[in-house]
Short mmCIF file of C-alpha atoms and ligand atoms in Angstrom, two decimals:
data_model
loop_
_atom_site.label_atom_id
_atom_site.label_comp_id
_atom_site.label_asym_id
_atom_site.label_seq_id
_atom_site.Cartn_x
_atom_site.Cartn_y
_atom_site.Cartn_z
CA UNK A 20 0.00 0.00 0.00
CA UNK A 21 1.28 3.44 -0.93
CA UNK A 22 2.30 5.72 1.89
CA UNK A 23 -0.45 8.28 1.36
CA UNK A 24 -3.02 5.55 1.02
CA UNK A 25 -1.86 4.03 4.28
CA UNK A 26 -2.09 7.36 6.08
CA UNK A 27 -5.53 7.93 4.63
CA UNK A 28 -6.69 4.54 5.80
CA UNK A 29 -5.25 5.19 9.23
CA UNK A 30 -6.87 8.62 9.48
CA UNK A 31 -10.24 7.03 8.80
CA UNK A 32 -9.64 4.22 11.26
CA UNK A 33 -8.47 6.71 13.87
CA UNK A 34 -11.65 8.79 13.54
CA UNK A 35 -13.65 5.56 13.70
CA UNK A 36 -11.89 4.62 16.93
CA UNK A 37 -12.48 8.03 18.48
CA UNK A 38 -16.15 7.63 17.68
CA UNK A 39 -16.47 4.16 19.10
CA UNK A 40 -14.14 4.05 22.08
CA UNK A 41 -14.94 5.74 25.41
CA UNK A 42 -13.30 9.06 26.11
CA UNK A 43 -11.02 7.47 28.68
CA UNK A 44 -9.28 5.61 25.83
CA UNK A 45 -8.79 8.64 23.58
CA UNK A 46 -5.45 9.69 25.13
CA UNK A 47 -4.05 6.33 24.02
CA UNK A 48 -5.40 6.62 20.50
CA UNK A 49 -4.12 10.08 19.58
CA UNK A 50 -0.39 9.26 19.94
CA UNK A 51 -0.63 6.08 17.83
CA UNK A 52 1.26 6.22 14.55
CA UNK A 53 0.66 3.85 11.69
CA UNK A 54 3.58 1.91 10.32
CA UNK A 55 2.11 -0.71 8.03
CA UNK A 56 -0.86 -2.58 6.68
CA UNK A 57 -0.51 -6.01 5.25
CA UNK A 58 -3.15 -8.65 4.46
CA UNK A 59 -5.67 -7.03 6.77
CA UNK A 60 -3.24 -6.58 9.65
CA UNK A 61 -2.68 -3.00 10.70
CA UNK A 62 0.50 -2.20 12.56
CA UNK A 63 0.69 0.86 14.75
CA UNK A 64 3.45 2.18 16.93
CA UNK A 65 3.18 4.00 20.23
CA UNK A 66 5.59 5.63 22.63
CA UNK A 67 3.27 4.76 25.53
CA UNK A 68 3.63 1.30 26.99
CA UNK A 69 0.50 1.69 29.07
CA UNK A 70 -1.49 2.77 26.04
CA UNK A 71 -0.41 -0.35 24.23
CA UNK A 72 -1.40 -2.63 27.10
CA UNK A 73 -4.73 -0.98 27.88
CA UNK A 74 -5.89 -0.86 24.29
CA UNK A 75 -5.04 -4.49 23.80
CA UNK A 76 -6.60 -5.64 27.02
CA UNK A 77 -9.78 -3.56 27.13
CA UNK A 78 -10.63 -2.66 23.56
CA UNK A 79 -9.23 -5.36 21.34
CA UNK A 80 -12.55 -6.39 19.76
CA UNK A 81 -13.82 -2.85 19.29
CA UNK A 82 -10.62 -1.90 17.50
CA UNK A 83 -10.74 -4.93 15.23
CA UNK A 84 -14.37 -4.15 14.41
CA UNK A 85 -13.54 -0.62 13.35
CA UNK A 86 -10.68 -1.83 11.15
CA UNK A 87 -12.96 -4.43 9.60
CA UNK A 88 -15.61 -1.89 8.82
CA UNK A 89 -13.34 0.73 7.38
CA UNK A 90 -10.97 -1.50 5.45
CA UNK A 91 -13.86 -3.69 4.35
CA UNK A 92 -11.85 -6.76 5.23
CA UNK A 93 -13.34 -9.41 7.48
CA UNK A 94 -9.94 -10.86 8.33
CA UNK A 95 -8.70 -7.76 10.07
CA UNK A 96 -6.36 -7.67 12.99
CA UNK A 97 -3.92 -5.23 14.49
CA UNK A 98 -0.58 -5.12 16.21
CA UNK A 99 0.55 -2.39 18.61
CA UNK A 100 4.27 -2.01 19.02
CA UNK A 101 5.85 -0.06 21.81
CA UNK A 102 8.82 1.90 20.49
CA UNK A 103 9.36 5.43 21.67
CA UNK A 104 11.88 6.38 19.05
CA UNK A 105 10.05 4.92 16.12
CA UNK A 106 6.83 6.54 17.27
CA UNK A 107 8.49 9.94 17.28
CA UNK A 108 10.03 9.65 13.88
CA UNK A 109 6.82 8.29 12.38
CA UNK A 110 4.99 11.21 13.88
CA UNK A 111 7.31 13.68 12.19
CA UNK A 112 7.06 11.91 8.88
CA UNK A 113 3.32 11.83 9.20
CA UNK A 114 3.01 15.51 9.88
CA UNK A 115 5.19 16.34 6.92
CA UNK A 116 3.19 14.10 4.64
CA UNK A 117 -0.13 15.30 5.91
CA UNK A 118 0.83 18.91 5.33
CA UNK A 119 1.93 18.12 1.83
CA UNK A 120 -1.17 16.10 1.05
CA UNK A 121 -3.47 18.75 2.39
CA UNK A 122 -1.74 21.61 0.73
CA UNK A 123 -1.12 20.25 -2.68
CA UNK A 124 -3.60 17.50 -3.30
CA UNK A 125 -6.68 18.45 -1.40
CA UNK A 126 -6.41 22.06 -2.27
CA UNK A 127 -5.84 21.74 -5.96
CA UNK A 128 -7.58 18.56 -6.97
CA UNK A 129 -10.43 18.45 -4.50
CA UNK A 130 -11.26 22.08 -5.10
CA UNK A 131 -11.21 21.57 -8.81
CA UNK A 132 -13.40 18.55 -8.43
CA UNK A 133 -15.77 20.22 -6.10
CA UNK A 134 -16.19 23.19 -8.37
CA UNK A 135 -16.63 20.83 -11.29
CA UNK A 136 -19.43 19.09 -9.53
CA UNK A 137 -20.90 22.27 -8.18
CA UNK A 138 -20.95 23.93 -11.54
CA UNK A 139 -23.65 21.45 -12.33
CA UNK A 140 -26.84 22.62 -10.73
CA UNK A 141 -28.57 20.53 -8.12
CA UNK A 142 -25.46 19.48 -6.27
CA UNK A 143 -26.27 19.16 -2.65
CA UNK A 144 -23.64 18.80 0.01
CA UNK A 145 -26.18 16.97 2.13
CA UNK A 146 -26.09 14.11 -0.34
CA UNK A 147 -23.33 12.12 1.28
CA UNK A 148 -23.24 8.51 2.42
CA UNK A 149 -23.21 9.50 6.06
CA UNK A 150 -26.50 11.35 5.61
CA UNK A 151 -28.22 8.44 3.93
CA UNK A 152 -30.27 6.49 6.45
CA UNK A 153 -29.96 2.82 5.63
CA UNK A 154 -32.95 0.50 6.03
CA UNK A 155 -34.11 -2.82 4.67
CA UNK A 156 -35.28 -1.53 1.31
CA UNK A 157 -32.26 0.58 0.42
CA UNK A 158 -29.42 -1.33 2.03
CA UNK A 159 -28.37 -3.17 -1.09
CA UNK A 160 -28.36 -0.05 -3.27
CA UNK A 161 -26.42 1.78 -0.57
CA UNK A 162 -23.83 -0.99 -0.34
CA UNK A 163 -23.40 -1.19 -4.09
CA UNK A 164 -23.02 2.58 -4.40
CA UNK A 165 -20.45 2.52 -1.61
CA UNK A 166 -18.64 -0.32 -3.29
CA UNK A 167 -18.46 1.65 -6.53
CA UNK A 168 -17.19 4.70 -4.65
CA UNK A 169 -14.47 2.61 -3.08
CA UNK A 170 -13.52 0.72 -6.24
CA UNK A 171 -14.41 2.90 -9.19
CA UNK A 172 -14.60 1.01 -12.50
CA UNK A 173 -13.38 -2.16 -10.79
CA UNK A 174 -16.61 -3.76 -9.71
CA UNK A 175 -19.86 -2.63 -11.24
CA UNK A 176 -19.75 -0.65 -14.43
CA UNK A 177 -22.07 0.95 -15.20
CA UNK A 178 -23.98 1.15 -11.96
CA UNK A 179 -27.60 1.76 -12.87
CA UNK A 180 -29.80 2.93 -9.99
CA UNK A 181 -33.51 3.02 -10.68
CA UNK A 182 -36.70 3.62 -8.74
CA UNK A 183 -39.60 6.02 -8.35
CA UNK A 184 -39.20 9.70 -7.60
CA UNK A 185 -38.02 10.80 -4.20
CA UNK A 186 -36.39 7.57 -3.06
CA UNK A 187 -32.78 8.71 -2.90
CA UNK A 188 -31.34 8.02 -6.37
CA UNK A 189 -29.75 11.43 -6.74
CA UNK A 190 -28.63 11.31 -3.12
CA UNK A 191 -26.79 8.00 -3.54
CA UNK A 192 -25.32 9.04 -6.86
CA UNK A 193 -23.93 12.28 -5.51
CA UNK A 194 -22.70 10.45 -2.43
CA UNK A 195 -20.39 8.52 -4.77
CA UNK A 196 -19.13 11.87 -6.06
CA UNK A 197 -18.59 13.34 -2.63
CA UNK A 198 -16.89 10.23 -1.36
CA UNK A 199 -14.48 10.37 -4.27
CA UNK A 200 -13.74 14.05 -3.85
CA UNK A 201 -12.85 13.64 -0.22
CA UNK A 202 -11.18 10.24 -0.26
CA UNK A 203 -9.67 9.96 -3.68
CA UNK A 204 -8.96 13.51 -4.76
CA UNK A 205 -6.82 12.39 -7.68
CA UNK A 206 -9.94 11.32 -9.52
CA UNK A 207 -12.06 13.68 -11.57
CA UNK A 208 -15.78 13.49 -11.04
CA UNK A 209 -18.55 14.95 -13.13
CA UNK A 210 -22.21 15.10 -12.23
CA UNK A 211 -24.71 15.97 -14.90
CA UNK A 212 -28.44 15.92 -15.24
CA UNK A 213 -29.40 14.24 -18.51
CA UNK A 214 -31.37 17.33 -19.44
CA UNK A 215 -28.28 19.53 -19.09
CA UNK A 216 -26.20 17.09 -21.08
CA UNK A 217 -28.75 17.11 -23.90
CA UNK A 218 -29.04 20.91 -23.92
CA UNK A 219 -25.30 21.28 -23.86
CA UNK A 220 -24.99 18.95 -26.81
CA UNK A 221 -27.69 20.69 -28.81
CA UNK A 222 -26.28 24.15 -28.26
CA UNK A 223 -22.81 22.94 -29.23
CA UNK A 224 -23.89 21.25 -32.42
CA UNK A 225 -26.18 24.12 -33.43
CA UNK A 226 -23.41 26.63 -33.37
CA UNK A 227 -22.57 26.55 -37.08
CA UNK A 228 -19.09 28.02 -36.72
CA UNK A 229 -16.29 25.88 -35.39
CA UNK A 230 -18.52 22.87 -34.97
CA UNK A 231 -15.61 20.49 -34.95
CA UNK A 232 -13.82 22.47 -32.33
CA UNK A 233 -17.00 22.82 -30.30
CA UNK A 234 -17.63 19.12 -30.41
CA UNK A 235 -14.15 18.30 -29.34
CA UNK A 236 -14.60 20.65 -26.38
CA UNK A 237 -17.87 18.94 -25.58
CA UNK A 238 -16.26 15.52 -25.77
CA UNK A 239 -13.43 16.56 -23.55
CA UNK A 240 -15.81 17.91 -20.98
CA UNK A 241 -17.68 14.64 -20.71
CA UNK A 242 -14.96 12.08 -21.30
CA UNK A 243 -11.87 13.55 -19.74
CA UNK A 244 -12.98 12.38 -16.32
CA UNK A 245 -12.77 9.32 -14.08
CA UNK A 246 -16.31 9.09 -12.80
CA UNK A 247 -19.38 10.35 -14.57
CA UNK A 248 -22.71 10.63 -12.81
CA UNK A 249 -25.63 10.92 -15.22
CA UNK A 250 -28.88 11.67 -13.44
CA UNK A 251 -32.39 10.86 -14.73
CA UNK A 252 -31.50 9.21 -18.02
CA UNK A 253 -35.23 8.77 -18.76
CA UNK A 254 -35.12 12.38 -19.98
CA UNK A 255 -32.84 11.54 -22.89
CA UNK A 256 -34.10 12.84 -26.20
CA UNK A 257 -35.10 10.42 -28.86
CA UNK A 258 -33.16 12.23 -31.61
CA UNK A 259 -30.64 10.01 -33.37
CA UNK A 260 -27.83 12.46 -32.95
CA UNK A 261 -28.28 12.78 -29.21
CA UNK A 262 -28.37 9.01 -28.83
CA UNK A 263 -25.25 8.61 -30.91
CA UNK A 264 -23.50 11.22 -28.80
CA UNK A 265 -24.51 9.55 -25.56
CA UNK A 266 -23.24 6.26 -26.90
CA UNK A 267 -19.99 7.90 -27.85
CA UNK A 268 -19.59 9.38 -24.35
CA UNK A 269 -20.41 6.04 -22.79
CA UNK A 270 -18.03 4.06 -24.96
CA UNK A 271 -15.10 6.44 -24.61
CA UNK A 272 -15.38 6.34 -20.84
CA UNK A 273 -16.02 2.64 -20.63
CA UNK A 274 -13.13 1.76 -22.89
CA UNK A 275 -10.78 3.89 -20.87
CA UNK A 276 -11.82 2.01 -17.74
CA UNK A 277 -13.77 4.88 -16.22
CA UNK A 278 -16.74 4.54 -13.90
CA UNK A 279 -20.22 5.34 -15.15
CA UNK A 280 -23.18 5.77 -12.81
CA UNK A 281 -26.67 6.34 -14.16
CA UNK A 282 -30.03 6.89 -12.52
CA UNK A 283 -33.48 6.49 -13.95
CA UNK A 284 -37.05 6.24 -12.78
CA UNK A 285 -37.35 2.89 -14.58
CA UNK A 286 -35.26 0.07 -16.07
CA UNK A 287 -33.58 0.79 -19.42
CA UNK A 288 -35.91 -1.36 -21.47
CA UNK A 289 -38.89 0.67 -20.27
CA UNK A 290 -37.44 3.95 -21.54
CA UNK A 291 -39.15 4.22 -24.92
CA UNK A 292 -36.73 6.76 -26.38
CA UNK A 293 -33.65 4.64 -25.75
CA UNK A 294 -31.92 2.85 -28.63
CA UNK A 295 -31.30 -0.86 -28.25
CA UNK A 296 -27.56 -0.24 -28.29
CA UNK A 297 -27.72 2.14 -25.34
CA UNK A 298 -30.17 -0.08 -23.55
CA UNK A 299 -27.86 -3.06 -23.63
CA UNK A 300 -24.92 -0.92 -22.51
CA UNK A 301 -26.85 0.35 -19.51
CA UNK A 302 -27.87 -3.17 -18.58
CA UNK A 303 -24.41 -4.63 -18.77
CA UNK A 304 -23.18 -3.64 -15.33
CA UNK A 305 -25.26 -3.77 -12.19
CA UNK A 306 -28.85 -2.57 -11.92
CA UNK A 307 -30.14 -1.84 -8.44
CA UNK A 308 -33.59 -0.76 -7.47
CA UNK A 309 -34.62 1.62 -4.73
CA UNK A 310 -38.04 0.87 -3.29
CA UNK A 311 -39.96 2.92 -0.70
CA UNK A 312 -38.51 2.73 2.80
CA UNK A 313 -40.42 0.79 5.44
CA UNK A 314 -41.94 2.49 8.46
CA UNK A 315 -38.89 2.07 10.71
CA UNK A 316 -36.63 3.53 8.08
CA UNK A 317 -38.98 6.46 7.49
CA UNK A 318 -39.08 7.24 11.20
CA UNK A 319 -35.30 6.97 11.34
CA UNK A 320 -34.98 9.43 8.45
CA UNK A 321 -37.16 11.94 10.30
CA UNK A 322 -35.27 11.37 13.53
CA UNK A 323 -32.02 12.14 11.79
CA UNK A 324 -33.51 15.23 10.21
CA UNK A 325 -34.66 16.49 13.63
CA UNK A 326 -31.39 15.66 15.34
CA UNK A 327 -29.34 17.31 12.62
CA UNK A 328 -31.38 20.46 13.11
CA UNK A 329 -31.34 20.20 16.90
CA UNK A 330 -35.11 20.01 17.04
CA UNK A 331 -36.97 18.62 20.01
CA UNK A 332 -39.81 16.37 19.04
CA UNK A 333 -42.29 13.89 20.36
CA UNK A 334 -41.78 10.43 18.97
CA UNK A 335 -45.51 10.14 18.17
CA UNK A 336 -45.33 13.11 15.87
CA UNK A 337 -42.58 11.51 13.79
CA UNK A 338 -44.50 8.27 13.70
CA UNK A 339 -47.65 10.03 12.55
CA UNK A 340 -45.83 11.76 9.71
CA UNK A 341 -44.03 8.57 8.71
CA UNK A 342 -47.25 6.56 8.67
CA UNK A 343 -48.86 9.05 6.34
CA UNK A 344 -46.02 9.47 3.87
CA UNK A 345 -45.07 6.05 2.59
CA UNK A 346 -44.02 6.42 -0.98
CA UNK A 347 -41.67 9.34 -1.33
CA UNK A 348 -38.90 10.50 1.00
CA UNK A 349 -38.88 13.98 -0.49
CA UNK A 350 -42.55 14.38 0.44
CA UNK A 351 -41.91 12.82 3.83
CA UNK A 352 -39.19 15.39 4.50
CA UNK A 353 -41.43 18.14 3.12
CA UNK A 354 -44.20 17.22 5.53
CA UNK A 355 -41.77 17.17 8.42
CA UNK A 356 -40.35 20.56 7.46
CA UNK A 357 -43.84 21.98 7.33
CA UNK A 358 -44.64 20.71 10.81
CA UNK A 359 -41.35 21.83 12.30
CA UNK A 360 -41.60 25.27 10.71
CA UNK A 361 -45.06 25.61 12.18
CA UNK A 362 -43.76 24.56 15.59
CA UNK A 363 -41.03 27.15 15.39
CA UNK A 364 -43.30 29.99 14.34
CA UNK A 365 -45.96 29.29 16.96
CA UNK A 366 -43.53 28.29 19.69
CA UNK A 367 -45.43 25.05 20.20
CA UNK A 368 -43.97 21.62 20.79
CA UNK A 369 -43.45 19.36 17.85
CA UNK A 370 -45.98 16.81 19.03
CA UNK A 371 -48.72 14.60 17.66
CA UNK A 372 -51.46 17.22 17.98
CA UNK A 373 -49.44 19.75 16.07
CA UNK A 374 -48.55 17.27 13.33
CA UNK A 375 -52.22 16.34 12.93
CA UNK A 376 -53.27 19.95 12.86
CA UNK A 377 -50.74 20.94 10.24
CA UNK A 378 -51.02 17.92 7.98
CA UNK A 379 -54.78 17.41 8.44
CA UNK A 380 -54.70 13.81 7.42
CA UNK A 381 -57.67 12.67 9.40
CA UNK A 382 -60.06 13.02 6.49
CA UNK A 383 -57.61 12.09 3.76
CA UNK A 384 -56.35 8.84 5.09
CA UNK A 385 -57.94 6.59 7.60
CA UNK A 386 -55.91 6.65 10.76
CA UNK A 387 -54.80 3.25 11.85
CA UNK A 388 -57.28 2.42 14.60
CA UNK A 389 -56.89 -0.11 17.43
CA UNK A 390 -59.96 -1.78 16.00
CA UNK A 391 -58.44 -2.20 12.55
CA UNK A 392 -55.24 -3.64 14.02
CA UNK A 393 -57.16 -6.04 16.25
CA UNK A 394 -59.39 -7.07 13.36
CA UNK A 395 -56.52 -7.85 10.97
CA UNK A 396 -54.65 -9.71 13.69
CA UNK A 397 -57.76 -11.74 14.55
CA UNK A 398 -58.22 -12.64 10.90
CA UNK A 399 -54.58 -13.67 10.58
CA UNK A 400 -54.88 -16.07 13.53
CA UNK A 401 -58.41 -17.09 12.61
CA UNK A 402 -59.85 -16.16 15.97
CA UNK A 403 -62.85 -14.06 16.87
CA UNK A 404 -62.36 -10.33 17.24
CA UNK A 405 -64.56 -10.32 20.33
CA UNK A 406 -62.37 -12.96 21.94
CA UNK A 407 -59.30 -10.81 21.38
CA UNK A 408 -61.04 -7.86 22.98
CA UNK A 409 -62.53 -9.99 25.73
CA UNK A 410 -61.01 -12.25 28.38
CA UNK A 411 -60.76 -15.59 26.49
CA UNK A 412 -57.64 -17.45 27.48
CA UNK A 413 -56.88 -19.93 24.70
CA UNK A 414 -53.26 -20.00 23.54
CA UNK A 415 -53.99 -18.71 20.05
CA UNK A 416 -56.32 -15.96 21.28
CA UNK A 417 -53.80 -14.80 23.89
CA UNK A 418 -51.03 -14.63 21.33
CA UNK A 419 -53.22 -12.74 18.88
CA UNK A 420 -54.24 -10.32 21.65
CA UNK A 421 -50.65 -9.71 22.65
CA UNK A 422 -49.63 -9.05 19.07
CA UNK A 423 -52.57 -6.72 18.47
CA UNK A 424 -51.63 -4.77 21.60
CA UNK A 425 -47.98 -4.66 20.61
CA UNK A 426 -48.87 -3.36 17.15
CA UNK A 427 -51.34 -0.85 18.54
CA UNK A 428 -48.53 0.70 20.51
CA UNK A 429 -45.88 0.46 17.79
CA UNK A 430 -47.97 1.64 14.89
CA UNK A 431 -50.04 4.39 16.44
CA UNK A 432 -47.65 5.57 19.12
CA UNK A 433 -50.69 6.04 21.41
CA UNK A 434 -50.29 5.69 25.16
CA UNK A 435 -50.76 2.43 27.06
CA UNK A 436 -53.64 4.08 28.88
CA UNK A 437 -55.42 4.75 25.57
CA UNK A 438 -54.89 1.19 24.45
CA UNK A 439 -56.05 -0.09 27.84
CA UNK A 440 -59.31 1.82 27.42
CA UNK A 441 -59.97 0.15 24.11
CA UNK A 442 -59.27 -3.32 25.47
CA UNK A 443 -61.01 -2.56 28.73
CA UNK A 444 -58.02 -3.76 30.74
CA UNK A 445 -55.51 -2.34 33.17
CA UNK A 446 -52.74 -0.39 31.53
CA UNK A 447 -50.13 -2.54 33.30
CA UNK A 448 -51.64 -5.58 31.56
CA UNK A 449 -51.24 -3.78 28.25
CA UNK A 450 -47.64 -2.89 29.04
CA UNK A 451 -46.92 -6.46 29.98
CA UNK A 452 -48.31 -7.77 26.69
CA UNK A 453 -46.37 -5.21 24.68
CA UNK A 454 -43.09 -5.95 26.42
CA UNK A 455 -43.57 -9.67 26.10
CA UNK A 456 -43.83 -9.48 22.30
CA UNK A 457 -41.04 -6.95 22.07
CA UNK A 458 -38.71 -9.26 23.95
CA UNK A 459 -39.69 -12.38 22.04
CA UNK A 460 -39.56 -10.76 18.62
CA UNK A 461 -35.81 -11.00 18.03
CA UNK A 462 -35.79 -14.60 19.25
CA UNK A 463 -38.75 -16.14 17.45
CA UNK A 464 -38.71 -16.31 13.70
CA UNK A 465 -42.33 -17.32 13.28
CA UNK A 466 -43.41 -14.39 15.43
CA UNK A 467 -41.44 -11.94 13.31
CA UNK A 468 -42.95 -13.51 10.22
CA UNK A 469 -46.51 -13.18 11.52
CA UNK A 470 -45.98 -9.56 12.49
CA UNK A 471 -44.55 -8.75 9.10
CA UNK A 472 -47.53 -10.29 7.36
CA UNK A 473 -50.01 -8.45 9.55
CA UNK A 474 -48.18 -5.19 8.91
CA UNK A 475 -48.37 -5.87 5.21
CA UNK A 476 -52.12 -6.26 5.38
CA UNK A 477 -52.27 -3.04 7.37
CA UNK A 478 -50.19 -1.46 4.60
CA UNK A 479 -47.58 -0.03 6.93
CA UNK A 480 -44.70 -1.70 5.12
P1 ADP B 7 -34.65 10.75 -6.33
O1 ADP B 7 -33.41 11.21 -7.02
O2 ADP B 7 -34.78 9.27 -6.26
O3 ADP B 7 -35.89 11.40 -6.85
P2 ADP B 7 -33.49 12.15 -4.11
O4 ADP B 7 -32.17 11.50 -4.08
O5 ADP B 7 -33.58 13.51 -4.66
O6 ADP B 7 -34.55 11.20 -4.81
O7 ADP B 7 -34.09 12.11 -2.63
C1 ADP B 7 -35.17 12.94 -2.22
C2 ADP B 7 -34.92 13.45 -0.82
O8 ADP B 7 -35.02 12.39 0.10
C3 ADP B 7 -33.54 14.04 -0.65
O9 ADP B 7 -33.60 15.14 0.21
C4 ADP B 7 -32.76 12.92 0.01
O10 ADP B 7 -31.71 13.41 0.81
C5 ADP B 7 -33.82 12.25 0.84
N1 ADP B 7 -33.60 10.82 1.05
C6 ADP B 7 -33.98 9.79 0.27
N2 ADP B 7 -33.65 8.61 0.80
C7 ADP B 7 -33.01 8.89 1.95
C8 ADP B 7 -32.42 8.09 2.97
N3 ADP B 7 -32.42 6.75 2.92
N4 ADP B 7 -31.86 8.72 4.03
C9 ADP B 7 -31.88 10.07 4.10
N5 ADP B 7 -32.42 10.88 3.19
C10 ADP B 7 -32.99 10.30 2.12
MG1 MG B 8 -33.23 12.56 -8.61
#
């Protein structure tokens, strides 16, 4: 591994360690200097004998986990060597190298890259991997995008991300760009909306004077790069010339071993304007789909949004918004912003009442009632709804009742007292039932399966 690469890897691991390890261990982390990385084994040197011993004894597994995660190598390990002299000289060398890297590389190349990307409209610095909330439905796309960012043109080329509007295609695509800019500043990245590409091409070819020169400028702009990000390819024009040009751009990049990332709201074969030649090119790498996030993921997205903005909120309010916006994260965020802006202006708490008042969903969409949850659960277990609500004690009925209570709490966010009123039971009984299912859920597969199916019928996933 090249020296700069090694230092980069170490810098990332070091920040990972600072994040994960307790503050008491930080004084032992800061003085560590990296000296090598070979077949997954990271060697670091310290001038502190105690640091070496404590890190090994108390934090061995945490450290290995961080190295695994960051180096993406499951066979990771590490060695800490105590050597005062070596630690000092490595430190000096490190500082010198870091200064050089920062000054020359980051300044020149990253700035150039950043301005390149920013010159394209719609670049959003929020669109980074660390701001993408991973859930069941987007995990694979996230991992593949990350893999492409880490190994451009080595793994999946082109990477074709498709899915409906507002599900994070542009976010993931630009995350690849940002990752590259900050971690691999040697590489040139270009982000372009298909619309801009088409307009650029048309205006270049229309200009009757110097057409050849214009076209060569155009070609340079789109092929003299290492990673191209082409957003919303479904907007490609059906004109022959535009298609031919896109094919030319694609082929030049592909043949030079450059990474191509494309997004679309549908698979290539469903884009009517696309030529067969382009279609087969787009299909030849990896196609990943983004589907709407499930309820947990949607709540998590809102939680992150609130935390990032230092907003205080009531969990129920987030749940309410997430339940009502299932299909589109942009709209989900929009609804949240509306509620939080309203809270700010009126000085009220961001709670369920406020969310209901602002979004006024009551008449648009049926709120998930305890009755509906109990009914669907009763049907799933083939027991009588009245038995669930009553005091019947059969095994099946009890299980169904417990699940219905658990879901009532999880899906509506209402209080145990409210739920107790509906079931005509003590609220401690309701709490007991809820906790029982919550505890058993990670341990019992068939329970998790049943709950998933019931949720599907309730249309909350
Ligand atoms: P698309 O390009 O698929 O239409 P975008 O990438 O523009 O969607 O995403 C719409 C909005 O939703 C953006 O603000 C984006 O940051 C946000 N978003 C989508 N998915 C996620 C996610 N998993 N975590 C965080 N934010 C997300
Ligand atoms: Mg988009």
